[in-house]
mmCIF file with all atom_site columns, C-alpha atoms in Angstrom:
data_model
loop_
_atom_site.group_PDB
_atom_site.id
_atom_site.type_symbol
_atom_site.label_atom_id
_atom_site.label_alt_id
_atom_site.label_comp_id
_atom_site.label_asym_id
_atom_site.label_entity_id
_atom_site.label_seq_id
_atom_site.pdbx_PDB_ins_code
_atom_site.Cartn_x
_atom_site.Cartn_y
_atom_site.Cartn_z
_atom_site.occupancy
_atom_site.B_iso_or_equiv
_atom_site.pdbx_formal_charge
_atom_site.auth_seq_id
_atom_site.auth_comp_id
_atom_site.auth_asym_id
_atom_site.auth_atom_id
_atom_site.pdbx_PDB_model_num
ATOM 1   C CA . ALA A 1 1   ? 18.086  -0.957  37.291 1.00 0.00 ? 1   ALA A CA 1
ATOM 2   C CA . ILE A 1 2   ? 21.739  -0.889  36.223 1.00 0.00 ? 2   ILE A CA 1
ATOM 3   C CA . ARG A 1 3   ? 21.767  2.934   36.212 1.00 0.00 ? 3   ARG A CA 1
ATOM 4   C CA . GLU A 1 4   ? 20.175  3.042   39.655 1.00 0.00 ? 4   GLU A CA 1
ATOM 5   C CA . PHE A 1 5   ? 22.092  0.241   41.392 1.00 0.00 ? 5   PHE A CA 1
ATOM 6   C CA . GLY A 1 6   ? 25.208  -0.147  39.261 1.00 0.00 ? 6   GLY A CA 1
ATOM 7   C CA . LEU A 1 7   ? 26.728  -3.555  38.721 1.00 0.00 ? 7   LEU A CA 1
ATOM 8   C CA . GLU A 1 8   ? 27.731  -4.244  42.321 1.00 0.00 ? 8   GLU A CA 1
ATOM 9   C CA . THR A 1 9   ? 24.686  -6.495  42.473 1.00 0.00 ? 9   THR A CA 1
ATOM 10  C CA . PRO A 1 10  ? 24.115  -8.866  39.553 1.00 0.00 ? 10  PRO A CA 1
ATOM 11  C CA . LEU A 1 11  ? 20.944  -8.221  37.581 1.00 0.00 ? 11  LEU A CA 1
ATOM 12  C CA . LEU A 1 12  ? 18.697  -11.024 36.330 1.00 0.00 ? 12  LEU A CA 1
ATOM 13  C CA . CYS A 1 13  ? 15.610  -10.374 34.197 1.00 0.00 ? 13  CYS A CA 1
ATOM 14  C CA . ALA A 1 14  ? 13.254  -12.992 32.779 1.00 0.00 ? 14  ALA A CA 1
ATOM 15  C CA . ASP A 1 15  ? 9.907   -13.079 30.994 1.00 0.00 ? 15  ASP A CA 1
ATOM 16  C CA . THR A 1 16  ? 7.705   -15.719 29.410 1.00 0.00 ? 16  THR A CA 1
ATOM 17  C CA . VAL A 1 17  ? 5.188   -15.947 26.578 1.00 0.00 ? 17  VAL A CA 1
ATOM 18  C CA . ILE A 1 18  ? 3.187   -18.814 25.139 1.00 0.00 ? 18  ILE A CA 1
ATOM 19  C CA . ALA A 1 19  ? 3.066   -19.597 21.432 1.00 0.00 ? 19  ALA A CA 1
ATOM 20  C CA . LEU A 1 20  ? 0.315   -21.668 19.889 1.00 0.00 ? 20  LEU A CA 1
ATOM 21  C CA . ALA A 1 21  ? 1.070   -24.162 17.112 1.00 0.00 ? 21  ALA A CA 1
ATOM 22  C CA . ASP A 1 22  ? 0.091   -21.551 14.496 1.00 0.00 ? 22  ASP A CA 1
ATOM 23  C CA . GLY A 1 23  ? 2.628   -19.071 15.929 1.00 0.00 ? 23  GLY A CA 1
ATOM 24  C CA . THR A 1 24  ? 0.102   -16.894 17.774 1.00 0.00 ? 24  THR A CA 1
ATOM 25  C CA . ILE A 1 25  ? 1.764   -15.357 20.846 1.00 0.00 ? 25  ILE A CA 1
ATOM 26  C CA . MET A 1 26  ? -0.231  -15.362 24.087 1.00 0.00 ? 26  MET A CA 1
ATOM 27  C CA . ARG A 1 27  ? 0.651   -12.912 26.835 1.00 0.00 ? 27  ARG A CA 1
ATOM 28  C CA . LYS A 1 28  ? -1.153  -12.385 30.131 1.00 0.00 ? 28  LYS A CA 1
ATOM 29  C CA . ALA A 1 29  ? -4.940  -12.368 29.962 1.00 0.00 ? 29  ALA A CA 1
ATOM 30  C CA . LYS A 1 30  ? -6.586  -8.971  30.500 1.00 0.00 ? 30  LYS A CA 1
ATOM 31  C CA . ASP A 1 31  ? -9.696  -10.334 32.214 1.00 0.00 ? 31  ASP A CA 1
ATOM 32  C CA . VAL A 1 32  ? -11.587 -13.587 32.816 1.00 0.00 ? 32  VAL A CA 1
ATOM 33  C CA . GLU A 1 33  ? -13.145 -13.606 29.324 1.00 0.00 ? 33  GLU A CA 1
ATOM 34  C CA . ASP A 1 34  ? -9.741  -13.152 27.729 1.00 0.00 ? 34  ASP A CA 1
ATOM 35  C CA . ALA A 1 35  ? -8.367  -15.956 29.947 1.00 0.00 ? 35  ALA A CA 1
ATOM 36  C CA . ARG A 1 36  ? -11.228 -18.255 28.884 1.00 0.00 ? 36  ARG A CA 1
ATOM 37  C CA . ARG A 1 37  ? -10.568 -17.513 25.197 1.00 0.00 ? 37  ARG A CA 1
ATOM 38  C CA . ILE A 1 38  ? -6.813  -18.034 25.538 1.00 0.00 ? 38  ILE A CA 1
ATOM 39  C CA . LEU A 1 39  ? -7.122  -21.271 27.515 1.00 0.00 ? 39  LEU A CA 1
ATOM 40  C CA . LYS A 1 40  ? -9.690  -22.708 25.103 1.00 0.00 ? 40  LYS A CA 1
ATOM 41  C CA . MET A 1 41  ? -7.190  -22.104 22.291 1.00 0.00 ? 41  MET A CA 1
ATOM 42  C CA . GLN A 1 42  ? -4.636  -24.205 24.216 1.00 0.00 ? 42  GLN A CA 1
ATOM 43  C CA . SER A 1 43  ? -7.056  -27.027 25.049 1.00 0.00 ? 43  SER A CA 1
ATOM 44  C CA . GLY A 1 44  ? -6.241  -30.176 23.069 1.00 0.00 ? 44  GLY A CA 1
ATOM 45  C CA . SER A 1 45  ? -3.268  -28.430 21.424 1.00 0.00 ? 45  SER A CA 1
ATOM 46  C CA . THR A 1 46  ? 0.495   -28.243 21.514 1.00 0.00 ? 46  THR A CA 1
ATOM 47  C CA . ILE A 1 47  ? 1.900   -25.025 22.938 1.00 0.00 ? 47  ILE A CA 1
ATOM 48  C CA . SER A 1 48  ? 5.414   -23.665 23.301 1.00 0.00 ? 48  SER A CA 1
ATOM 49  C CA . ILE A 1 49  ? 6.310   -21.863 26.498 1.00 0.00 ? 49  ILE A CA 1
ATOM 50  C CA . ILE A 1 50  ? 9.136   -19.497 25.631 1.00 0.00 ? 50  ILE A CA 1
ATOM 51  C CA . SER A 1 51  ? 11.212  -17.849 28.352 1.00 0.00 ? 51  SER A CA 1
ATOM 52  C CA . SER A 1 52  ? 13.960  -15.313 27.905 1.00 0.00 ? 52  SER A CA 1
ATOM 53  C CA . LEU A 1 53  ? 16.550  -14.463 30.499 1.00 0.00 ? 53  LEU A CA 1
ATOM 54  C CA . HIS A 1 54  ? 19.114  -11.716 30.624 1.00 0.00 ? 54  HIS A CA 1
ATOM 55  C CA . TYR A 1 55  ? 21.920  -11.701 33.193 1.00 0.00 ? 55  TYR A CA 1
ATOM 56  C CA . LYS A 1 56  ? 24.485  -8.959  33.793 1.00 0.00 ? 56  LYS A CA 1
ATOM 57  C CA . SER A 1 57  ? 27.178  -8.561  36.408 1.00 0.00 ? 57  SER A CA 1
ATOM 58  C CA . LYS A 1 58  ? 30.611  -6.937  36.550 1.00 0.00 ? 58  LYS A CA 1
ATOM 59  C CA . VAL A 1 59  ? 32.234  -9.947  34.916 1.00 0.00 ? 59  VAL A CA 1
ATOM 60  C CA . LEU A 1 60  ? 29.522  -11.622 32.892 1.00 0.00 ? 60  LEU A CA 1
ATOM 61  C CA . ALA A 1 61  ? 26.627  -10.747 30.615 1.00 0.00 ? 61  ALA A CA 1
ATOM 62  C CA . PHE A 1 62  ? 24.502  -13.187 28.659 1.00 0.00 ? 62  PHE A CA 1
ATOM 63  C CA . SER A 1 63  ? 21.030  -13.758 27.292 1.00 0.00 ? 63  SER A CA 1
ATOM 64  C CA . ASP A 1 64  ? 19.101  -16.924 26.531 1.00 0.00 ? 64  ASP A CA 1
ATOM 65  C CA . ILE A 1 65  ? 15.805  -17.823 24.922 1.00 0.00 ? 65  ILE A CA 1
ATOM 66  C CA . SER A 1 66  ? 14.490  -21.303 25.708 1.00 0.00 ? 66  SER A CA 1
ATOM 67  C CA . ALA A 1 67  ? 11.312  -23.143 24.762 1.00 0.00 ? 67  ALA A CA 1
ATOM 68  C CA . THR A 1 68  ? 9.478   -26.096 26.252 1.00 0.00 ? 68  THR A CA 1
ATOM 69  C CA . HIS A 1 69  ? 6.675   -27.722 24.294 1.00 0.00 ? 69  HIS A CA 1
ATOM 70  C CA . TYR A 1 70  ? 3.558   -29.167 25.938 1.00 0.00 ? 70  TYR A CA 1
ATOM 71  C CA . HIS A 1 71  ? 0.875   -31.268 24.293 1.00 0.00 ? 71  HIS A CA 1
ATOM 72  C CA . PHE A 1 72  ? -2.430  -31.066 26.178 1.00 0.00 ? 72  PHE A CA 1
ATOM 73  C CA . LYS A 1 73  ? -5.536  -33.210 26.233 1.00 0.00 ? 73  LYS A CA 1
ATOM 74  C CA . SER A 1 74  ? -8.744  -31.223 25.904 1.00 0.00 ? 74  SER A CA 1
ATOM 75  C CA . PHE A 1 75  ? -9.604  -29.358 29.101 1.00 0.00 ? 75  PHE A CA 1
ATOM 76  C CA . GLU A 1 76  ? -12.814 -30.382 30.851 1.00 0.00 ? 76  GLU A CA 1
ATOM 77  C CA . GLU A 1 77  ? -15.260 -27.474 30.898 1.00 0.00 ? 77  GLU A CA 1
ATOM 78  C CA . GLU A 1 78  ? -15.991 -27.889 34.626 1.00 0.00 ? 78  GLU A CA 1
ATOM 79  C CA . ASP A 1 79  ? -12.264 -27.793 35.497 1.00 0.00 ? 79  ASP A CA 1
ATOM 80  C CA . LEU A 1 80  ? -11.701 -24.800 33.232 1.00 0.00 ? 80  LEU A CA 1
ATOM 81  C CA . GLU A 1 81  ? -14.513 -22.820 34.854 1.00 0.00 ? 81  GLU A CA 1
ATOM 82  C CA . ALA A 1 82  ? -13.249 -23.671 38.365 1.00 0.00 ? 82  ALA A CA 1
ATOM 83  C CA . TYR A 1 83  ? -9.754  -22.528 37.371 1.00 0.00 ? 83  TYR A CA 1
ATOM 84  C CA . LEU A 1 84  ? -11.117 -19.295 35.915 1.00 0.00 ? 84  LEU A CA 1
ATOM 85  C CA . ASP A 1 85  ? -13.159 -18.695 39.088 1.00 0.00 ? 85  ASP A CA 1
ATOM 86  C CA . SER A 1 86  ? -10.038 -19.246 41.232 1.00 0.00 ? 86  SER A CA 1
ATOM 87  C CA . GLY A 1 87  ? -8.228  -16.315 39.610 1.00 0.00 ? 87  GLY A CA 1
ATOM 88  C CA . LEU A 1 88  ? -4.976  -18.325 39.550 1.00 0.00 ? 88  LEU A CA 1
ATOM 89  C CA . TRP A 1 89  ? -4.641  -17.568 35.817 1.00 0.00 ? 89  TRP A CA 1
ATOM 90  C CA . ARG A 1 90  ? -3.958  -13.903 36.605 1.00 0.00 ? 90  ARG A CA 1
ATOM 91  C CA . GLY A 1 91  ? -0.411  -12.784 35.885 1.00 0.00 ? 91  GLY A CA 1
ATOM 92  C CA . LYS A 1 92  ? 0.435   -15.985 33.994 1.00 0.00 ? 92  LYS A CA 1
ATOM 93  C CA . ALA A 1 93  ? 1.546   -15.981 30.369 1.00 0.00 ? 93  ALA A CA 1
ATOM 94  C CA . GLY A 1 94  ? -1.353  -17.454 28.424 1.00 0.00 ? 94  GLY A CA 1
ATOM 95  C CA . GLY A 1 95  ? -3.192  -17.971 31.715 1.00 0.00 ? 95  GLY A CA 1
ATOM 96  C CA . CYS A 1 96  ? -1.305  -21.272 31.849 1.00 0.00 ? 96  CYS A CA 1
ATOM 97  C CA . MET A 1 97  ? -0.130  -23.041 35.016 1.00 0.00 ? 97  MET A CA 1
ATOM 98  C CA . VAL A 1 98  ? 1.584   -26.268 33.981 1.00 0.00 ? 98  VAL A CA 1
ATOM 99  C CA . GLU A 1 99  ? 2.309   -26.969 37.648 1.00 0.00 ? 99  GLU A CA 1
ATOM 100 C CA . GLY A 1 100 ? -1.345  -26.418 38.530 1.00 0.00 ? 100 GLY A CA 1
ATOM 101 C CA . PHE A 1 101 ? -4.475  -26.455 36.386 1.00 0.00 ? 101 PHE A CA 1
ATOM 102 C CA . CYS A 1 102 ? -2.851  -27.737 33.184 1.00 0.00 ? 102 CYS A CA 1
ATOM 103 C CA . LYS A 1 103 ? -0.828  -30.488 34.897 1.00 0.00 ? 103 LYS A CA 1
ATOM 104 C CA . LYS A 1 104 ? -3.442  -33.238 34.661 1.00 0.00 ? 104 LYS A CA 1
ATOM 105 C CA . TYR A 1 105 ? -3.978  -32.493 30.965 1.00 0.00 ? 105 TYR A CA 1
ATOM 106 C CA . ILE A 1 106 ? -0.320  -32.845 29.900 1.00 0.00 ? 106 ILE A CA 1
ATOM 107 C CA . ILE A 1 107 ? 0.190   -35.641 27.375 1.00 0.00 ? 107 ILE A CA 1
ATOM 108 C CA . SER A 1 108 ? 3.876   -34.935 26.701 1.00 0.00 ? 108 SER A CA 1
ATOM 109 C CA . VAL A 1 109 ? 6.653   -32.449 27.475 1.00 0.00 ? 109 VAL A CA 1
ATOM 110 C CA . ASP A 1 110 ? 9.661   -31.657 25.299 1.00 0.00 ? 110 ASP A CA 1
ATOM 111 C CA . GLY A 1 111 ? 12.134  -29.426 27.115 1.00 0.00 ? 111 GLY A CA 1
ATOM 112 C CA . PHE A 1 112 ? 12.890  -28.270 30.640 1.00 0.00 ? 112 PHE A CA 1
ATOM 113 C CA . GLU A 1 113 ? 9.920   -27.724 32.941 1.00 0.00 ? 113 GLU A CA 1
ATOM 114 C CA . SER A 1 114 ? 11.803  -24.845 34.587 1.00 0.00 ? 114 SER A CA 1
ATOM 115 C CA . THR A 1 115 ? 11.419  -22.926 31.313 1.00 0.00 ? 115 THR A CA 1
ATOM 116 C CA . ALA A 1 116 ? 7.657   -23.136 31.778 1.00 0.00 ? 116 ALA A CA 1
ATOM 117 C CA . MET A 1 117 ? 8.039   -21.814 35.323 1.00 0.00 ? 117 MET A CA 1
ATOM 118 C CA . GLY A 1 118 ? 9.665   -18.692 33.888 1.00 0.00 ? 118 GLY A CA 1
ATOM 119 C CA . LEU A 1 119 ? 13.404  -19.275 34.247 1.00 0.00 ? 119 LEU A CA 1
ATOM 120 C CA . GLN A 1 120 ? 15.476  -22.079 32.755 1.00 0.00 ? 120 GLN A CA 1
ATOM 121 C CA . VAL A 1 121 ? 17.775  -22.645 35.713 1.00 0.00 ? 121 VAL A CA 1
ATOM 122 C CA . GLU A 1 122 ? 19.617  -25.383 33.805 1.00 0.00 ? 122 GLU A CA 1
ATOM 123 C CA . CYS A 1 123 ? 20.909  -22.640 31.492 1.00 0.00 ? 123 CYS A CA 1
ATOM 124 C CA . LEU A 1 124 ? 21.664  -20.123 34.227 1.00 0.00 ? 124 LEU A CA 1
ATOM 125 C CA . LEU A 1 125 ? 23.445  -22.212 36.873 1.00 0.00 ? 125 LEU A CA 1
ATOM 126 C CA . PRO A 1 126 ? 26.549  -23.228 34.876 1.00 0.00 ? 126 PRO A CA 1
ATOM 127 C CA . TRP A 1 127 ? 27.306  -19.538 34.281 1.00 0.00 ? 127 TRP A CA 1
ATOM 128 C CA . ILE A 1 128 ? 26.916  -18.301 37.846 1.00 0.00 ? 128 ILE A CA 1
ATOM 129 C CA . LYS A 1 129 ? 28.246  -21.241 39.889 1.00 0.00 ? 129 LYS A CA 1
ATOM 130 C CA . GLY A 1 130 ? 31.452  -20.637 41.835 1.00 0.00 ? 130 GLY A CA 1
#
């Protein structure tokens, strides 16, 4: 993007993965069976949602890696199947939507919820404000 557009326009890139307590990294599910497997591994567990961001402009370049930790109750099978049927897990790291399906199962959160949404704005804003 920098080669194509130059640095006249700032560039911001971000991506997210989920890590299970044993260190297993979960990316986006390939299909509904993969999503079911991944979500069942998260059920009743503590996960870390890890987001990286990279920012570059004419005057500033920085990178950040942030993690937010969620402890979940066990997912109810009926809710899990409805979520899988909805397709909302598609395109989500670990199939996880802490603002949606997983929300009612959250026992505790350690970190910024914006990290789980894919971009820790609390880290970014101090650097790019006026």
